[in-house]
Amino acid sequence: MARARTVKLYDNLYLIRVEDDETGFFEALWEIPEGVTYNSYLILGQKRTVLLDTVKKPFTLDYLEALSSITELRDIDVIVVHHSEPDHSGALPELLKRVGNVEVYGHPMAKTIIESHYGVKLNSFKPVREGARLDLGGDEYLVFYQTPWVHWPDTVMSFYEARGVLFSGDVFGSYSIPSSVTDEHVEDFTTYIRFMRKYLATVAGRYRSWILKTLDKLENAGVKPKTIAPLHGLVLRRYIGDFLRLYRSWVSGDLDKSRAVVIYGSMYGAVEYAAHIVADMLREKGLHVAIYGFNDKSRALIADAIGDAFDAGYIVLGVPTYEAEAFPLMTYVAEQLCAKAAAGQRVMLLSSYGWGPAAIKKLEPLLTNCGFKIAARVEVRGVEYGDKLREAVEKLLAG
Ligand code: FEO
């Protein structure tokens, strides 16, 4: 059951957070049993009341009710669209019906996307230029930065100078519905950081170089946030320096050589058998190993596997041969790893066949071309692995 809550972050700055535990698959792709939040913000400026983004459409009524508890909707002067993806713009058409005259600020492309998606006319749309300043009154401003492709091409970020608040869009966002609203009282950072990396990998992993450019650009522009207010997950305040360093490391492609991820498919158990042996061998070598499998009883969460693989030093892919091809689910995993997580990780390919070998030949070019380093291959009939698994582990860890 989703709910919307409002929290005062500063005297005149509110968070309206919708907590979505109903969406099973974010973007209809990524498994999120942990849920997700949609964060909208409201600034009650001396001169203007400014709403920053909305929420996903199914939660419109709960959201508007929560928003109405802070301000009369008709008192909203400006709505900022940091990017037009429907998880943040879905409530906009209903809101527009209720607020009357309102200016909408956003990237020029956002106007086209929103009008075509929702069949509305944004007659008072104000395209945001780099460095544009929205006067909030009382000598306070919201300063805009063009930050394309983090995550959509029409993305802008804004910085509330007087408070030091960066409205960062999807960047620094995370899956899950933390019980706290800010990072000041989080019980389990390890789990939260995994959800944040999973969000980055699945939603914006393809654009990590753009995110790095954005972080550089904001730094060069002298933006030093005291608070980061993303569109999903926690508002960051207490550990902002740690999160900035961590995020920069992720989008720079830094790899954690203390971690390995094993992902396998197994129709009748041969590859599963080998995958678990390899996982145990890697643990014996002192690595932290996460293992994800597809077999005839269960399927791993692909989103979690991709999130873990994003910065893991080593990846093992167990891929049976299926009708002279690679096992289809593992082909999909490999394609998504390429799209979202390739950063030079060393990879072991592990396969088993009945009729004849094929899987490695099919997958290796794909993985090599997108930037993985194939460090070891094991491909046997049935379970005739012998010493090959130990030799392959040595090769995998040799760099
Ligand atoms: Fe959270 Fe790109 O939308």
mmCIF file with all atom_site columns, C-alpha atoms and ligand atoms in Angstrom, residues 83 85 87-88 151 170 199 232, ligand 1:
data_model
loop_
_atom_site.group_PDB
_atom_site.id
_atom_site.type_symbol
_atom_site.label_atom_id
_atom_site.label_alt_id
_atom_site.label_comp_id
_atom_site.label_asym_id
_atom_site.label_entity_id
_atom_site.label_seq_id
_atom_site.pdbx_PDB_ins_code
_atom_site.Cartn_x
_atom_site.Cartn_y
_atom_site.Cartn_z
_atom_site.occupancy
_atom_site.B_iso_or_equiv
_atom_site.pdbx_formal_charge
_atom_site.auth_seq_id
_atom_site.auth_comp_id
_atom_site.auth_asym_id
_atom_site.auth_atom_id
_atom_site.pdbx_PDB_model_num
ATOM   1  C  CA  . HIS A 1 83  ? 13.595 15.574 -16.377 1.00 0.00 ? 83  HIS A CA  1
ATOM   2  C  CA  . GLU A 1 85  ? 10.435 10.678 -17.181 1.00 0.00 ? 85  GLU A CA  1
ATOM   3  C  CA  . ASP A 1 87  ? 8.060  8.440  -12.574 1.00 0.00 ? 87  ASP A CA  1
ATOM   4  C  CA  . HIS A 1 88  ? 8.441  12.162 -11.807 1.00 0.00 ? 88  HIS A CA  1
ATOM   5  C  CA  . HIS A 1 151 ? 19.408 10.071 -16.871 1.00 0.00 ? 151 HIS A CA  1
ATOM   6  C  CA  . ASP A 1 170 ? 18.099 10.538 -10.496 1.00 0.00 ? 170 ASP A CA  1
ATOM   7  C  CA  . TYR A 1 199 ? 19.597 1.955  -9.019  1.00 0.00 ? 199 TYR A CA  1
ATOM   8  C  CA  . HIS A 1 232 ? 14.488 8.622  -5.140  1.00 0.00 ? 232 HIS A CA  1
HETATM 9  FE FE1 . FEO B 2 .   ? 13.631 8.447  -11.694 1.00 0.00 ? 1   FEO B FE1 1
HETATM 10 FE FE2 . FEO B 2 .   ? 14.863 8.904  -14.862 1.00 0.00 ? 1   FEO B FE2 1
HETATM 11 O  O1  . FEO B 2 .   ? 13.517 8.804  -13.533 1.00 0.00 ? 1   FEO B O1  1
#
